[in-house]
PDB file of C-alpha atoms in Angstrom:
ATOM      1  CA  MET A   2     196.252  74.306   7.894  1.00 38.00           C
ATOM      2  CA  GLY A   3     192.596  75.525   8.250  1.00 38.00           C
ATOM      3  CA  ARG A   4     191.264  77.259  11.514  1.00 37.00           C
ATOM      4  CA  GLY A   5     188.415  76.456  13.589  1.00 37.00           C
ATOM      5  CA  ARG A   6     186.245  78.977  15.426  1.00 36.00           C
ATOM      6  CA  HIS A   7     188.456  81.903  16.747  1.00 37.00           C
ATOM      7  CA  ARG A   8     187.916  85.052  18.378  1.00 39.00           C
ATOM      8  CA  LEU A   9     189.970  87.348  16.471  1.00 36.00           C
ATOM      9  CA  ARG A  10     190.119  91.107  15.973  1.00 30.00           C
ATOM     10  CA  PRO A  11     192.308  93.014  13.728  1.00 30.00           C
ATOM     11  CA  ILE A  12     195.505  93.342  15.408  1.00 31.00           C
ATOM     12  CA  ARG A  13     199.424  93.035  14.382  1.00 38.00           C
ATOM     13  CA  PRO A  14     200.484  89.551  13.971  1.00 41.00           C
ATOM     14  CA  ALA A  15     202.548  88.119  16.395  1.00 49.00           C
ATOM     15  CA  GLY A  16     205.965  89.703  16.548  1.00 48.00           C
ATOM     16  CA  GLN A  17     205.116  92.629  14.150  1.00 45.00           C
ATOM     17  CA  LEU A  18     206.968  95.404  14.559  1.00 45.00           C
ATOM     18  CA  GLU A  19     206.556  98.070  11.887  1.00 51.00           C
ATOM     19  CA  GLY A  20     202.756  98.976  12.605  1.00 59.00           C
ATOM     20  CA  ASP A  21     202.095  98.057   9.078  1.00 69.00           C
ATOM     21  CA  GLY A  22     199.809  94.976   9.353  1.00 75.00           C
ATOM     22  CA  VAL A  23     202.074  92.644   8.241  1.00 86.00           C
ATOM     23  CA  ILE A  24     205.033  90.711   9.631  1.00 88.00           C
ATOM     24  CA  SER A  25     208.133  90.091   8.009  1.00 90.00           C
ATOM     25  CA  GLN A  26     210.238  86.937   8.013  1.00 91.00           C
ATOM     26  CA  GLU A  27     213.034  89.216   9.851  1.00 92.00           C
ATOM     27  CA  GLU A  28     210.241  90.363  12.304  1.00 90.00           C
ATOM     28  CA  TYR A  29     209.506  86.904  13.329  1.00 89.00           C
ATOM     29  CA  ALA A  30     212.515  85.668  13.277  1.00 90.00           C
ATOM     30  CA  ALA A  31     213.664  88.417  15.651  1.00 91.00           C
ATOM     31  CA  ARG A  32     211.609  86.905  18.555  1.00 89.00           C
ATOM     32  CA  ALA A  33     213.915  83.787  18.827  1.00 92.00           C
ATOM     33  CA  GLU A  34     217.068  85.992  18.736  1.00 94.00           C
ATOM     34  CA  ARG A  35     215.325  88.523  21.558  1.00 94.00           C
ATOM     35  CA  VAL A  36     214.877  85.130  23.210  1.00 95.00           C
ATOM     36  CA  THR A  37     218.342  83.971  22.800  1.00 95.00           C
ATOM     37  CA  ARG A  38     219.750  87.363  24.083  1.00 94.00           C
ATOM     38  CA  ALA A  39     217.610  87.296  27.093  1.00 93.00           C
ATOM     39  CA  SER A  40     218.813  83.810  27.839  1.00 94.00           C
ATOM     40  CA  GLY A  41     222.315  84.675  27.622  1.00 94.00           C
ATOM     41  CA  ARG A  42     222.845  81.851  25.181  1.00 94.00           C
ATOM     42  CA  THR A  43     224.978  81.759  22.071  1.00 94.00           C
ATOM     43  CA  LYS A  44     223.721  81.069  18.417  1.00 93.00           C
ATOM     44  CA  ASP A  45     225.747  77.763  18.470  1.00 95.00           C
ATOM     45  CA  ASP A  46     223.884  76.398  21.418  1.00 96.00           C
ATOM     46  CA  PRO A  47     221.907  73.177  20.812  1.00 96.00           C
ATOM     47  CA  LEU A  48     218.655  74.912  22.428  1.00 95.00           C
ATOM     48  CA  VAL A  49     219.403  77.920  20.322  1.00 96.00           C
ATOM     49  CA  VAL A  50     219.515  75.834  17.175  1.00 96.00           C
ATOM     50  CA  THR A  51     216.338  74.057  17.878  1.00 95.00           C
ATOM     51  CA  ALA A  52     214.432  77.222  18.619  1.00 94.00           C
ATOM     52  CA  LEU A  53     215.723  78.705  15.001  1.00 94.00           C
ATOM     53  CA  THR A  54     214.854  75.670  13.350  1.00 94.00           C
ATOM     54  CA  ALA A  55     211.320  75.416  14.870  1.00 93.00           C
ATOM     55  CA  GLY A  56     210.914  79.072  14.158  1.00 92.00           C
ATOM     56  CA  GLN A  57     211.995  78.349  10.337  1.00 93.00           C
ATOM     57  CA  ARG A  58     209.228  75.530   9.991  1.00 92.00           C
ATOM     58  CA  ALA A  59     206.634  77.773  11.520  1.00 91.00           C
ATOM     59  CA  TRP A  60     207.506  80.856   9.408  1.00 92.00           C
ATOM     60  CA  ALA A  61     207.249  78.561   6.156  1.00 92.00           C
ATOM     61  CA  SER A  62     203.875  76.977   7.483  1.00 91.00           C
ATOM     62  CA  MET A  63     202.467  80.742   7.991  1.00 90.00           C
ATOM     63  CA  ASP A  64     203.827  82.481   4.765  1.00 91.00           C
ATOM     64  CA  ALA A  65     200.967  80.612   2.586  1.00 87.00           C
ATOM     65  CA  ASN A  66     202.144  82.432  -0.719  1.00 90.00           C
ATOM     66  CA  GLY A  67     205.856  82.612   0.191  1.00 92.00           C
ATOM     67  CA  ASP A  68     205.891  86.356  -0.510  1.00 94.00           C
ATOM     68  CA  GLY A  69     208.211  86.716   2.876  1.00 93.00           C
ATOM     69  CA  LYS A  70     205.490  88.310   4.838  1.00 92.00           C
ATOM     70  CA  VAL A  71     202.340  87.275   6.735  1.00 90.00           C
ATOM     71  CA  THR A  72     199.311  89.524   6.774  1.00 87.00           C
ATOM     72  CA  PHE A  73     196.718  89.222   9.418  1.00 83.00           C
ATOM     73  CA  ASP A  74     194.204  87.285   7.130  1.00 84.00           C
ATOM     74  CA  GLU A  75     196.891  84.938   6.137  1.00 86.00           C
ATOM     75  CA  TYR A  76     197.535  84.367   9.922  1.00 84.00           C
ATOM     76  CA  ALA A  77     194.031  83.993  10.903  1.00 82.00           C
ATOM     77  CA  ALA A  78     193.607  81.569   8.076  1.00 85.00           C
ATOM     78  CA  TRP A  79     196.563  79.739   9.208  1.00 85.00           C
ATOM     79  CA  ALA A  80     195.983  79.708  13.028  1.00 82.00           C
ATOM     80  CA  GLY A  81     194.190  77.415  15.572  1.00 80.00           C
ATOM     81  CA  ALA A  82     194.640  73.824  17.174  1.00 80.00           C
ATOM     82  CA  GLU A  83     196.134  71.897  14.285  1.00 86.00           C
ATOM     83  CA  ALA A  84     198.797  74.743  13.768  1.00 85.00           C
ATOM     84  CA  PHE A  85     199.447  75.067  17.313  1.00 86.00           C
ATOM     85  CA  ASP A  86     200.156  71.286  17.413  1.00 89.00           C
ATOM     86  CA  THR A  87     202.257  70.814  14.573  1.00 90.00           C
ATOM     87  CA  VAL A  88     203.828  74.080  14.339  1.00 89.00           C
ATOM     88  CA  CYS A  89     203.681  76.435  17.175  1.00 88.00           C
ATOM     89  CA  GLU A  90     204.191  74.102  20.133  1.00 92.00           C
ATOM     90  CA  PRO A  91     207.575  73.132  18.825  1.00 94.00           C
ATOM     91  CA  VAL A  92     208.699  76.964  18.688  1.00 92.00           C
ATOM     92  CA  LEU A  93     206.997  78.023  22.089  1.00 93.00           C
ATOM     93  CA  GLY A  94     208.348  75.075  23.639  1.00 95.00           C
ATOM     94  CA  ALA A  95     211.846  75.740  22.413  1.00 96.00           C
ATOM     95  CA  LEU A  96     211.655  79.267  23.604  1.00 95.00           C
ATOM     96  CA  PHE A  97     210.479  78.290  26.973  1.00 97.00           C
ATOM     97  CA  ASP A  98     213.371  75.811  27.080  1.00 97.00           C
ATOM     98  CA  LEU A  99     215.859  78.760  26.392  1.00 96.00           C
ATOM     99  CA  VAL A 100     214.977  80.898  29.422  1.00 96.00           C
ATOM    100  CA  ASP A 101     214.221  77.848  31.827  1.00 97.00           C
ATOM    101  CA  THR A 102     217.909  78.296  33.184  1.00 93.00           C
ATOM    102  CA  ASP A 103     217.757  75.341  35.899  1.00 93.00           C
ATOM    103  CA  LYS A 104     216.316  73.066  33.075  1.00 94.00           C
ATOM    104  CA  ASP A 105     213.784  71.905  35.466  1.00 96.00           C
ATOM    105  CA  GLY A 106     210.841  72.119  33.231  1.00 96.00           C
ATOM    106  CA  ALA A 107     209.462  75.483  34.825  1.00 97.00           C
ATOM    107  CA  LEU A 108     209.944  79.064  34.856  1.00 97.00           C
ATOM    108  CA  ASP A 109     210.062  81.230  37.681  1.00 97.00           C
ATOM    109  CA  LEU A 110     209.036  84.642  37.437  1.00 97.00           C
ATOM    110  CA  PRO A 111     212.020  86.271  36.384  1.00 96.00           C
ATOM    111  CA  GLU A 112     212.467  83.421  33.831  1.00 96.00           C
ATOM    112  CA  PHE A 113     208.595  84.153  32.601  1.00 96.00           C
ATOM    113  CA  THR A 114     209.246  87.902  32.549  1.00 95.00           C
ATOM    114  CA  SER A 115     212.165  87.289  30.410  1.00 95.00           C
ATOM    115  CA  LEU A 116     210.319  85.121  27.986  1.00 94.00           C
ATOM    116  CA  ARG A 117     207.428  87.238  27.632  1.00 91.00           C
ATOM    117  CA  THR A 118     209.197  90.484  27.326  1.00 91.00           C
ATOM    118  CA  ALA A 119     211.359  89.329  24.539  1.00 92.00           C
ATOM    119  CA  LEU A 120     208.103  88.057  22.955  1.00 88.00           C
ATOM    120  CA  GLY A 121     206.927  91.772  23.315  1.00 85.00           C
ATOM    121  CA  ASN A 122     204.197  91.555  25.965  1.00 85.00           C
ATOM    122  CA  PRO A 123     203.731  94.585  28.027  1.00 83.00           C
ATOM    123  CA  ALA A 124     205.692  94.243  31.335  1.00 84.00           C
ATOM    124  CA  GLY A 125     202.609  95.519  33.165  1.00 87.00           C
ATOM    125  CA  SER A 126     200.890  92.382  32.437  1.00 89.00           C
ATOM    126  CA  ILE A 127     203.312  89.478  32.696  1.00 92.00           C
ATOM    127  CA  ALA A 128     203.108  89.343  36.547  1.00 93.00           C
ATOM    128  CA  SER A 129     199.298  88.702  36.284  1.00 93.00           C
ATOM    129  CA  ALA A 130     199.729  86.130  33.591  1.00 92.00           C
ATOM    130  CA  PHE A 131     202.319  84.291  35.745  1.00 95.00           C
ATOM    131  CA  ASP A 132     199.973  84.293  38.422  1.00 94.00           C
ATOM    132  CA  ALA A 133     197.203  83.098  36.332  1.00 92.00           C
ATOM    133  CA  LEU A 134     199.315  80.129  35.169  1.00 94.00           C
ATOM    134  CA  ASP A 135     200.968  79.353  38.837  1.00 95.00           C
ATOM    135  CA  THR A 136     197.556  77.625  40.185  1.00 91.00           C
ATOM    136  CA  ASP A 137     199.168  75.805  42.867  1.00 93.00           C
ATOM    137  CA  GLY A 138     200.845  79.027  44.009  1.00 95.00           C
ATOM    138  CA  ASP A 139     204.601  77.414  44.298  1.00 97.00           C
ATOM    139  CA  GLY A 140     206.193  80.209  42.321  1.00 97.00           C
ATOM    140  CA  TYR A 141     206.568  78.268  39.067  1.00 97.00           C
ATOM    141  CA  VAL A 142     204.838  77.829  35.692  1.00 97.00           C
ATOM    142  CA  ARG A 143     205.266  74.333  34.276  1.00 97.00           C
ATOM    143  CA  ARG A 144     206.193  74.091  30.327  1.00 97.00           C
ATOM    144  CA  ALA A 145     202.779  71.891  29.760  1.00 95.00           C
ATOM    145  CA  ASP A 146     200.748  74.618  31.551  1.00 94.00           C
ATOM    146  CA  TYR A 147     202.369  77.246  29.477  1.00 94.00           C
ATOM    147  CA  LEU A 148     202.023  75.186  26.305  1.00 94.00           C
ATOM    148  CA  ALA A 149     198.447  74.501  26.832  1.00 91.00           C
ATOM    149  CA  SER A 150     197.520  78.026  28.264  1.00 91.00           C
ATOM    150  CA  VAL A 151     198.765  79.433  24.639  1.00 87.00           C
ATOM    151  CA  ARG A 152     196.994  76.634  22.714  1.00 87.00           C
ATOM    152  CA  ALA A 153     193.788  77.395  24.420  1.00 85.00           C
ATOM    153  CA  HIS A 154     194.215  80.915  23.485  1.00 83.00           C
ATOM    154  CA  VAL A 155     194.998  80.572  19.900  1.00 79.00           C
ATOM    155  CA  SER A 156     192.189  77.843  19.724  1.00 79.00           C
ATOM    156  CA  GLY A 157     189.597  80.513  20.815  1.00 79.00           C
ATOM    157  CA  GLU A 158     189.253  78.891  24.275  1.00 83.00           C
ATOM    158  CA  ASP A 159     189.354  80.109  27.698  1.00 84.00           C
ATOM    159  CA  SER A 160     193.033  81.093  28.651  1.00 84.00           C
ATOM    160  CA  PRO A 161     194.112  82.744  31.840  1.00 81.00           C
ATOM    161  CA  MET A 162     197.360  83.746  30.651  1.00 86.00           C
ATOM    162  CA  GLY A 163     195.761  85.222  27.243  1.00 82.00           C
ATOM    163  CA  GLU A 164     193.362  87.147  29.428  1.00 83.00           C
ATOM    164  CA  ALA A 165     195.868  88.484  31.579  1.00 83.00           C
ATOM    165  CA  LEU A 166     198.022  89.530  28.330  1.00 82.00           C
ATOM    166  CA  TYR A 167     195.645  90.511  25.985  1.00 75.00           C
ATOM    167  CA  SER A 168     192.253  91.364  27.550  1.00 67.00           C
ATOM    168  CA  ASP A 169     190.706  95.150  27.117  1.00 52.00           C
ATOM    169  CA  GLY A 170     187.807  94.255  29.068  1.00 41.00           C
ATOM    170  CA  THR A 171     185.718  92.936  26.561  1.00 36.00           C
ATOM    171  CA  THR A 172     184.610  88.981  26.026  1.00 33.00           C
ATOM    172  CA  GLU A 173     185.523  89.067  22.389  1.00 33.00           C
ATOM    173  CA  ALA A 174     189.226  90.535  22.906  1.00 32.00           C
ATOM    174  CA  ALA A 175     191.796  87.763  22.043  1.00 34.00           C
ATOM    175  CA  GLU A 176     194.926  88.529  20.427  1.00 35.00           C
ATOM    176  CA  LYS A 177     197.034  85.734  18.936  1.00 38.00           C
ATOM    177  CA  VAL A 178     200.482  84.800  20.533  1.00 39.00           C
ATOM    178  CA  GLY A 179     201.196  82.276  17.796  1.00 47.00           C
ATOM    179  CA  GLY A 180     204.045  80.196  16.776  1.00 53.00           C
TER     180      GLY A 180
END
């Protein structure tokens, strides 16, 4: 999948843990495992199975050369709106659903915090990301708004959530939150 114009900077690929500039398949799979633990669900829960399956599909799509690792360059070549629509949205939607404890299609701040913390975001920026997405001030972030904001971010468009989570004060700073 080709990418369009992105605002990228050299960063750790989404989910990368070891600081080596490469994400392994195990590191990528750990994202869903952390969200599963945070949600209190078990691996046989249908929502967990859906999230894990979507994650496996996303990994297969990102790991272009099949070596079990994704470099930033490999990720950058893959990322974009098309990749989000076909691969990332099912993964991120499934992870959203795992922490949506009352299954109302919206997350309150504790649920959102659980999700974004499990995905590796710094705790200090999560509340401002939530506020950026809670545009009507009702205390909830809807699934569609969350996914639209992530899509905008990975597509290089304006994303209030992306700015809150990843801004370093420059207009060019945009870190991927990928699928």
